[in-house]
Amino acid sequence: MGKLIDGKALAAKIKSAVAERAEDFERKCGRKVGLAVIRVEGDPASEIYVRNKIRACEMCNVRSFAYVLKAETTELELISLVGKLNNDSCVDGILVQLPLPEHIDERKVLAAISPEKDADGFHVVNAGKLFLGEKGASVACTPLGIIELIRSTDESIEGKHAVVIGRSNIVGKPIAMLLLENNATVTVCHSRTRGLKDITRTADILVAAVGKKQFVTADMVKPGAIVIDVGMNRDDTGLYGDVDFDAVKNVAGYITPVPGGVGPMTVAMLLKNTVDGAAHE
Ligand code: NAP
């Protein structure tokens, strides 16, 4: 069986380092690092994610400002709240929990966040900096966490063939860019990819960000590969990843579980981004 990559343990280590930096900041600046978290009602999973993020703030000595807006909130109201938080000197990071209701244009809301306070790293300026390889960008939390999970195996990324299944703006594209920056040879697959299994079987590092329960089966995985499961697929029977964990663990060299893999790392990197943002002041 492959080795389990323990995202929960790694996230705890990162959060404890972040908590120390947040305490330093408070000593020097006379106030806590602040993260504003905005949720618009209507998505049940978002409620759980936001609760976890606020709990993580408490653990990391970061002050959270929680805003829960009614499902019928207008785009303008949401954007004006973001504007207010952009100008609030107690707020170092702003996060708008996605997805938003259909009547709100997600891109407009994300673009309204000041790039310096973009804790999630979704702003077009930060995405552009990542694409150009510029330092100092706020990078999306899930991809940042994935890189740390891969690094924790002590296997080098350089020169490896990394295959990413999924090309979303929040996971697939940014993780592809980070892997490239780490000198992997990267292939990005999506729903129109032909011969997916032939491609994934050549992956030394396989990142599954598909959003389909147990999509990656054992016959899609190269023996010894590092397999990172980003998927969070909930149904009546529980929470499942995008990887058929029980079968793939016997083929992979390293594998992340769901839960306890990528999820906790996403939250840890959010706190790290927030404290990094405060430190840039
Ligand atoms: P998304 O926006 O729905 O993107 C899914 C991607 O998978 C798309 O690029 C899609 O291709 C591709 N895809 C769908 N069916 C495919 C198939 N049959 N073969 C190959 N590719 C296929 O999803 P996302 O936001 O990236 O999230 C992916 C998963 O990660 C979800 O389960 C989500 O809940 C989870 N997630 C977890 C965390 C965490 O912290 N653990 C964070 C974010 C997301 P097309 O582009 O061609 O449609």
CSV table of C-alpha atoms and ligand atoms in Angstrom, one decimal:
chain,number,residue,atom,x,y,z
A,1,MET,CA,0.0,0.0,0.0
A,2,GLY,CA,1.1,3.6,-0.8
A,3,LYS,CA,2.0,6.0,2.0
A,4,LEU,CA,-0.8,8.2,3.3
A,5,ILE,CA,-0.1,12.0,3.0
A,6,ASP,CA,-1.6,13.3,6.2
A,7,GLY,CA,-3.1,16.7,5.3
A,8,LYS,CA,-4.5,17.2,8.7
A,9,ALA,CA,-1.2,16.9,10.5
A,10,LEU,CA,0.6,19.1,8.0
A,11,ALA,CA,-2.1,21.7,8.2
A,12,ALA,CA,-1.8,21.8,12.0
A,13,LYS,CA,1.9,22.4,11.7
A,14,ILE,CA,1.4,25.3,9.2
A,15,LYS,CA,-1.4,26.8,11.4
A,16,SER,CA,0.9,26.8,14.4
A,17,ALA,CA,3.6,28.6,12.5
A,18,VAL,CA,1.0,31.1,11.2
A,19,ALA,CA,-0.3,31.6,14.8
A,20,GLU,CA,3.2,32.6,15.9
A,21,ARG,CA,3.5,35.1,13.1
A,22,ALA,CA,0.1,36.5,13.9
A,23,GLU,CA,1.1,37.0,17.6
A,24,ASP,CA,4.3,38.8,16.4
A,25,PHE,CA,2.2,41.0,14.3
A,26,GLU,CA,-0.1,41.9,17.2
A,27,ARG,CA,2.9,42.7,19.4
A,28,LYS,CA,4.4,45.0,16.8
A,29,CYS,CA,1.2,46.6,15.4
A,30,GLY,CA,-1.1,46.7,18.4
A,31,ARG,CA,-3.9,44.9,16.7
A,32,LYS,CA,-4.7,41.5,15.4
A,33,VAL,CA,-4.4,40.4,11.8
A,34,GLY,CA,-8.0,40.5,10.4
A,35,LEU,CA,-9.8,38.4,7.9
A,36,ALA,CA,-13.3,39.3,6.6
A,37,VAL,CA,-15.4,36.3,5.5
A,38,ILE,CA,-18.5,37.0,3.5
A,39,ARG,CA,-21.1,34.3,2.8
A,40,VAL,CA,-24.3,34.7,0.9
A,41,GLU,CA,-26.9,32.3,2.1
A,42,GLY,CA,-28.1,29.5,-0.2
A,43,ASP,CA,-25.4,26.9,-0.4
A,44,PRO,CA,-25.4,24.4,2.5
A,45,ALA,CA,-21.8,23.2,1.9
A,46,SER,CA,-20.5,26.8,2.1
A,47,GLU,CA,-21.9,27.1,5.6
A,48,ILE,CA,-19.6,24.2,6.7
A,49,TYR,CA,-16.6,25.6,4.9
A,50,VAL,CA,-17.0,29.1,6.4
A,51,ARG,CA,-17.5,27.7,9.9
A,52,ASN,CA,-14.2,25.8,9.5
A,53,LYS,CA,-12.4,28.9,8.3
A,54,ILE,CA,-13.6,31.0,11.2
A,55,ARG,CA,-12.6,28.3,13.6
A,56,ALA,CA,-9.1,28.2,12.0
A,57,CYS,CA,-8.9,32.0,12.5
A,58,GLU,CA,-9.5,31.6,16.3
A,59,MET,CA,-6.7,28.9,16.4
A,60,CYS,CA,-4.3,31.2,14.5
A,61,ASN,CA,-4.8,34.3,16.6
A,62,VAL,CA,-6.5,36.0,13.6
A,63,ARG,CA,-9.6,38.1,14.1
A,64,SER,CA,-12.4,37.1,11.9
A,65,PHE,CA,-15.2,39.5,10.7
A,66,ALA,CA,-18.0,37.3,9.5
A,67,TYR,CA,-20.8,38.6,7.2
A,68,VAL,CA,-23.7,36.4,6.4
A,69,LEU,CA,-25.9,38.0,3.7
A,70,LYS,CA,-29.4,37.1,2.6
A,71,ALA,CA,-29.7,35.0,-0.6
A,72,GLU,CA,-31.5,37.9,-2.2
A,73,THR,CA,-28.7,40.3,-1.6
A,74,THR,CA,-27.9,42.3,-4.8
A,75,GLU,CA,-24.6,42.3,-6.6
A,76,LEU,CA,-24.3,46.1,-5.8
A,77,GLU,CA,-24.9,45.5,-2.1
A,78,LEU,CA,-22.2,42.8,-2.0
A,79,ILE,CA,-19.7,44.9,-4.0
A,80,SER,CA,-20.3,47.9,-1.7
A,81,LEU,CA,-19.6,45.7,1.3
A,82,VAL,CA,-16.3,44.6,-0.3
A,83,GLY,CA,-15.5,48.3,-1.0
A,84,LYS,CA,-16.0,49.1,2.7
A,85,LEU,CA,-13.8,46.3,3.8
A,86,ASN,CA,-11.1,47.3,1.3
A,87,ASN,CA,-10.9,50.6,3.2
A,88,ASP,CA,-11.0,49.1,6.6
A,89,SER,CA,-7.5,49.2,8.2
A,90,CYS,CA,-8.4,46.4,10.6
A,91,VAL,CA,-9.0,44.0,7.7
A,92,ASP,CA,-6.0,42.4,6.0
A,93,GLY,CA,-7.8,39.8,4.0
A,94,ILE,CA,-11.2,39.5,2.4
A,95,LEU,CA,-12.8,36.2,1.3
A,96,VAL,CA,-16.1,35.9,-0.5
A,97,GLN,CA,-17.2,32.3,-0.2
A,98,LEU,CA,-18.2,30.7,-3.6
A,99,PRO,CA,-20.5,29.8,-5.1
A,100,LEU,CA,-22.6,32.9,-5.2
A,101,PRO,CA,-26.3,32.9,-6.1
A,102,GLU,CA,-26.9,33.0,-9.9
A,103,HIS,CA,-28.1,36.6,-10.0
A,104,ILE,CA,-24.6,37.8,-8.8
A,105,ASP,CA,-21.7,37.9,-11.2
A,106,GLU,CA,-18.9,36.2,-9.4
A,107,ARG,CA,-16.2,37.8,-11.5
A,108,LYS,CA,-17.4,41.3,-10.8
A,109,VAL,CA,-17.4,40.6,-7.0
A,110,LEU,CA,-13.9,39.0,-7.1
A,111,ALA,CA,-12.5,41.9,-9.1
A,112,ALA,CA,-13.9,44.4,-6.5
A,113,ILE,CA,-11.6,42.9,-3.8
A,114,SER,CA,-8.4,44.9,-3.5
A,115,PRO,CA,-5.6,42.6,-4.8
A,116,GLU,CA,-3.6,43.3,-1.6
A,117,LYS,CA,-6.4,41.9,0.5
A,118,ASP,CA,-7.3,39.0,-1.8
A,119,ALA,CA,-6.8,36.1,0.7
A,120,ASP,CA,-8.2,33.6,-1.7
A,121,GLY,CA,-5.9,34.6,-4.6
A,122,PHE,CA,-8.7,34.7,-7.1
A,123,HIS,CA,-8.3,38.3,-8.2
A,124,VAL,CA,-7.4,38.7,-11.9
A,125,VAL,CA,-4.2,40.6,-10.9
A,126,ASN,CA,-3.0,37.8,-8.6
A,127,ALA,CA,-3.9,35.1,-11.2
A,128,GLY,CA,-2.0,37.1,-13.8
A,129,LYS,CA,1.1,37.4,-11.5
A,130,LEU,CA,1.0,33.7,-10.9
A,131,PHE,CA,0.8,33.2,-14.7
A,132,LEU,CA,3.8,35.5,-15.3
A,133,GLY,CA,5.8,33.9,-12.4
A,134,GLU,CA,6.0,37.2,-10.5
A,135,LYS,CA,6.8,37.1,-6.8
A,136,GLY,CA,4.4,38.5,-4.2
A,137,ALA,CA,1.2,37.2,-5.7
A,138,SER,CA,-1.5,35.9,-3.4
A,139,VAL,CA,-2.0,32.4,-4.8
A,140,ALA,CA,-5.1,30.3,-4.6
A,141,CYS,CA,-5.2,28.4,-1.3
A,142,THR,CA,-6.0,24.9,-2.6
A,143,PRO,CA,-3.2,24.8,-5.2
A,144,LEU,CA,-0.8,26.2,-2.6
A,145,GLY,CA,-1.8,23.4,-0.2
A,146,ILE,CA,-1.4,20.8,-2.9
A,147,ILE,CA,2.2,21.9,-3.5
A,148,GLU,CA,3.0,21.6,0.2
A,149,LEU,CA,1.4,18.1,0.3
A,150,ILE,CA,3.6,17.0,-2.6
A,151,ARG,CA,6.7,18.5,-1.0
A,152,SER,CA,5.9,16.7,2.3
A,153,THR,CA,6.7,13.4,0.5
A,154,ASP,CA,10.3,14.4,0.0
A,155,GLU,CA,10.0,13.4,-3.6
A,156,SER,CA,11.3,16.1,-5.9
A,157,ILE,CA,8.8,17.7,-8.3
A,158,GLU,CA,11.4,18.8,-10.8
A,159,GLY,CA,11.4,16.9,-14.1
A,160,LYS,CA,8.4,14.8,-13.1
A,161,HIS,CA,5.4,14.4,-15.3
A,162,ALA,CA,2.4,16.0,-13.5
A,163,VAL,CA,-1.0,15.4,-14.8
A,164,VAL,CA,-3.9,17.6,-13.6
A,165,ILE,CA,-7.5,16.5,-14.3
A,166,GLY,CA,-9.6,19.6,-14.3
A,167,ARG,CA,-9.0,23.2,-15.6
A,168,SER,CA,-11.0,25.4,-13.2
A,169,ASN,CA,-9.8,28.8,-12.3
A,170,ILE,CA,-9.6,28.0,-8.6
A,171,VAL,CA,-7.8,24.6,-8.8
A,172,GLY,CA,-6.9,23.1,-12.2
A,173,LYS,CA,-5.3,26.1,-13.8
A,174,PRO,CA,-3.4,27.5,-10.8
A,175,ILE,CA,-2.0,24.1,-9.7
A,176,ALA,CA,-0.8,23.6,-13.3
A,177,MET,CA,1.1,26.9,-13.1
A,178,LEU,CA,2.6,26.1,-9.7
A,179,LEU,CA,3.7,22.7,-10.8
A,180,LEU,CA,5.3,24.3,-13.9
A,181,GLU,CA,7.0,26.8,-11.7
A,182,ASN,CA,8.4,23.9,-9.7
A,183,ASN,CA,9.8,22.5,-13.0
A,184,ALA,CA,7.4,19.6,-13.5
A,185,THR,CA,6.3,18.8,-17.1
A,186,VAL,CA,2.6,19.5,-16.9
A,187,THR,CA,-0.4,18.1,-18.8
A,188,VAL,CA,-3.8,19.5,-18.1
A,189,CYS,CA,-6.8,17.3,-18.9
A,190,HIS,CA,-10.5,18.1,-19.0
A,191,SER,CA,-13.8,16.8,-20.2
A,192,ARG,CA,-12.8,17.0,-23.9
A,193,THR,CA,-9.5,15.2,-23.4
A,194,ARG,CA,-9.1,12.1,-25.6
A,195,GLY,CA,-7.5,8.9,-24.2
A,196,LEU,CA,-7.5,10.2,-20.6
A,197,LYS,CA,-6.4,6.9,-19.1
A,198,ASP,CA,-3.4,6.7,-21.4
A,199,ILE,CA,-2.3,10.1,-20.2
A,200,THR,CA,-2.9,9.6,-16.5
A,201,ARG,CA,-1.0,6.3,-16.5
A,202,THR,CA,2.1,8.3,-17.4
A,203,ALA,CA,1.7,10.7,-14.4
A,204,ASP,CA,4.4,10.7,-11.7
A,205,ILE,CA,2.1,13.2,-10.0
A,206,LEU,CA,-1.6,13.0,-10.5
A,207,VAL,CA,-3.9,15.7,-9.3
A,208,ALA,CA,-7.6,14.9,-9.5
A,209,ALA,CA,-9.9,18.1,-9.5
A,210,VAL,CA,-12.9,16.8,-11.4
A,211,GLY,CA,-15.8,17.0,-8.9
A,212,LYS,CA,-16.9,13.4,-9.7
A,213,LYS,CA,-17.0,10.7,-6.9
A,214,GLN,CA,-14.3,8.1,-7.3
A,215,PHE,CA,-13.6,9.1,-10.9
A,216,VAL,CA,-10.0,8.0,-10.8
A,217,THR,CA,-9.7,4.2,-10.7
A,218,ALA,CA,-6.7,2.0,-10.1
A,219,ASP,CA,-6.2,1.3,-13.8
A,220,MET,CA,-5.7,5.0,-14.4
A,221,VAL,CA,-2.7,5.3,-12.0
A,222,LYS,CA,1.0,4.6,-12.6
A,223,PRO,CA,2.5,2.4,-9.9
A,224,GLY,CA,4.3,4.5,-7.4
A,225,ALA,CA,2.7,7.8,-8.4
A,226,ILE,CA,1.9,10.6,-6.0
A,227,VAL,CA,-1.9,11.0,-6.1
A,228,ILE,CA,-3.6,14.1,-4.8
A,229,ASP,CA,-7.3,14.0,-4.5
A,230,VAL,CA,-9.0,17.4,-4.5
A,231,GLY,CA,-12.5,16.2,-4.8
A,232,MET,CA,-15.2,16.9,-2.2
A,233,ASN,CA,-18.3,15.0,-3.4
A,234,ARG,CA,-21.1,14.7,-0.9
A,235,ASP,CA,-24.1,12.4,-1.2
A,236,ASP,CA,-26.5,10.7,1.2
A,237,THR,CA,-23.8,8.1,2.1
A,238,GLY,CA,-21.0,10.6,2.9
A,239,LEU,CA,-18.1,12.6,1.6
A,240,TYR,CA,-16.0,11.2,-1.3
A,241,GLY,CA,-13.0,12.3,-3.2
A,242,ASP,CA,-12.4,12.2,-7.0
A,243,VAL,CA,-10.2,9.1,-6.4
A,244,ASP,CA,-11.3,5.5,-5.7
A,245,PHE,CA,-9.2,5.6,-2.6
A,246,ASP,CA,-9.5,1.9,-1.5
A,247,ALA,CA,-8.3,0.6,-4.9
A,248,VAL,CA,-5.9,3.4,-5.8
A,249,LYS,CA,-4.0,3.2,-2.5
A,250,ASN,CA,-2.6,-0.2,-3.5
A,251,VAL,CA,-1.1,1.2,-6.7
A,252,ALA,CA,0.0,4.7,-5.7
A,253,GLY,CA,3.3,5.5,-3.9
A,254,TYR,CA,1.6,8.3,-1.9
A,255,ILE,CA,-2.0,9.3,-1.7
A,256,THR,CA,-4.1,11.9,0.1
A,257,PRO,CA,-7.3,10.8,1.9
A,258,VAL,CA,-10.7,12.5,1.7
A,259,PRO,CA,-11.4,13.9,4.2
A,260,GLY,CA,-8.1,14.8,5.8
A,261,GLY,CA,-6.0,15.6,2.7
A,262,VAL,CA,-6.4,18.7,0.6
A,263,GLY,CA,-9.3,20.2,2.6
A,264,PRO,CA,-7.4,21.1,5.8
A,265,MET,CA,-4.5,22.4,3.8
A,266,THR,CA,-6.8,24.8,1.9
A,267,VAL,CA,-7.8,26.3,5.2
A,268,ALA,CA,-4.3,26.5,6.5
A,269,MET,CA,-3.0,28.3,3.4
A,270,LEU,CA,-5.9,30.8,3.6
A,271,LEU,CA,-4.6,31.8,7.1
A,272,LYS,CA,-1.1,31.9,5.7
A,273,ASN,CA,-2.1,34.1,2.9
A,274,THR,CA,-3.9,36.4,5.3
A,275,VAL,CA,-0.9,36.8,7.6
A,276,ASP,CA,1.4,37.2,4.5
A,277,GLY,CA,-1.0,40.0,3.4
A,278,ALA,CA,-0.8,41.8,6.8
A,279,ALA,CA,3.0,41.5,6.8
A,280,HIS,CA,3.2,43.4,3.4
A,281,GLU,CA,1.6,46.5,4.9
B,1,NAP,P1,-15.1,22.5,-11.6
B,1,NAP,O1,-15.0,23.9,-11.8
B,1,NAP,O2,-16.4,21.8,-11.8
B,1,NAP,O3,-14.1,21.8,-12.7
B,1,NAP,C1,-14.1,20.4,-12.9
B,1,NAP,C2,-13.1,20.1,-14.0
B,1,NAP,O4,-13.2,18.7,-14.2
B,1,NAP,C3,-13.5,20.8,-15.3
B,1,NAP,O5,-12.3,21.4,-15.9
B,1,NAP,C4,-14.0,19.7,-16.2
B,1,NAP,O6,-13.7,19.8,-17.6
B,1,NAP,C5,-13.2,18.5,-15.6
B,1,NAP,N1,-14.0,17.3,-16.0
B,1,NAP,C6,-15.3,17.0,-15.7
B,1,NAP,N2,-15.6,15.8,-16.2
B,1,NAP,C7,-14.4,15.3,-16.7
B,1,NAP,C8,-14.1,14.0,-17.3
B,1,NAP,N3,-15.0,13.1,-17.5
B,1,NAP,N4,-12.9,13.9,-17.7
B,1,NAP,C9,-11.9,14.8,-17.6
B,1,NAP,N5,-12.2,16.0,-17.0
B,1,NAP,C10,-13.4,16.2,-16.6
B,1,NAP,O7,-14.5,22.0,-10.2
B,1,NAP,P2,-13.4,22.6,-9.2
B,1,NAP,O8,-14.0,23.8,-8.6
B,1,NAP,O9,-12.1,22.7,-9.9
B,1,NAP,O10,-13.4,21.5,-8.1
B,1,NAP,C11,-13.1,20.1,-8.4
B,1,NAP,C12,-13.4,19.3,-7.1
B,1,NAP,O11,-12.6,19.8,-6.1
B,1,NAP,C13,-14.8,19.4,-6.6
B,1,NAP,O12,-15.2,18.2,-6.0
B,1,NAP,C14,-14.7,20.5,-5.5
B,1,NAP,O13,-15.7,20.3,-4.5
B,1,NAP,C15,-13.3,20.1,-5.0
B,1,NAP,N6,-12.6,21.2,-4.3
B,1,NAP,C16,-12.1,21.0,-3.1
B,1,NAP,C17,-11.4,21.9,-2.5
B,1,NAP,C18,-10.7,21.6,-1.2
B,1,NAP,O14,-10.3,22.5,-0.4
B,1,NAP,N7,-10.5,20.3,-0.9
B,1,NAP,C19,-11.2,23.2,-3.0
B,1,NAP,C20,-11.8,23.5,-4.3
B,1,NAP,C21,-12.5,22.5,-4.9
B,1,NAP,P3,-14.3,21.0,-18.5
B,1,NAP,O15,-13.5,22.2,-18.1
B,1,NAP,O16,-14.0,20.6,-19.9
B,1,NAP,O17,-15.7,21.1,-18.2
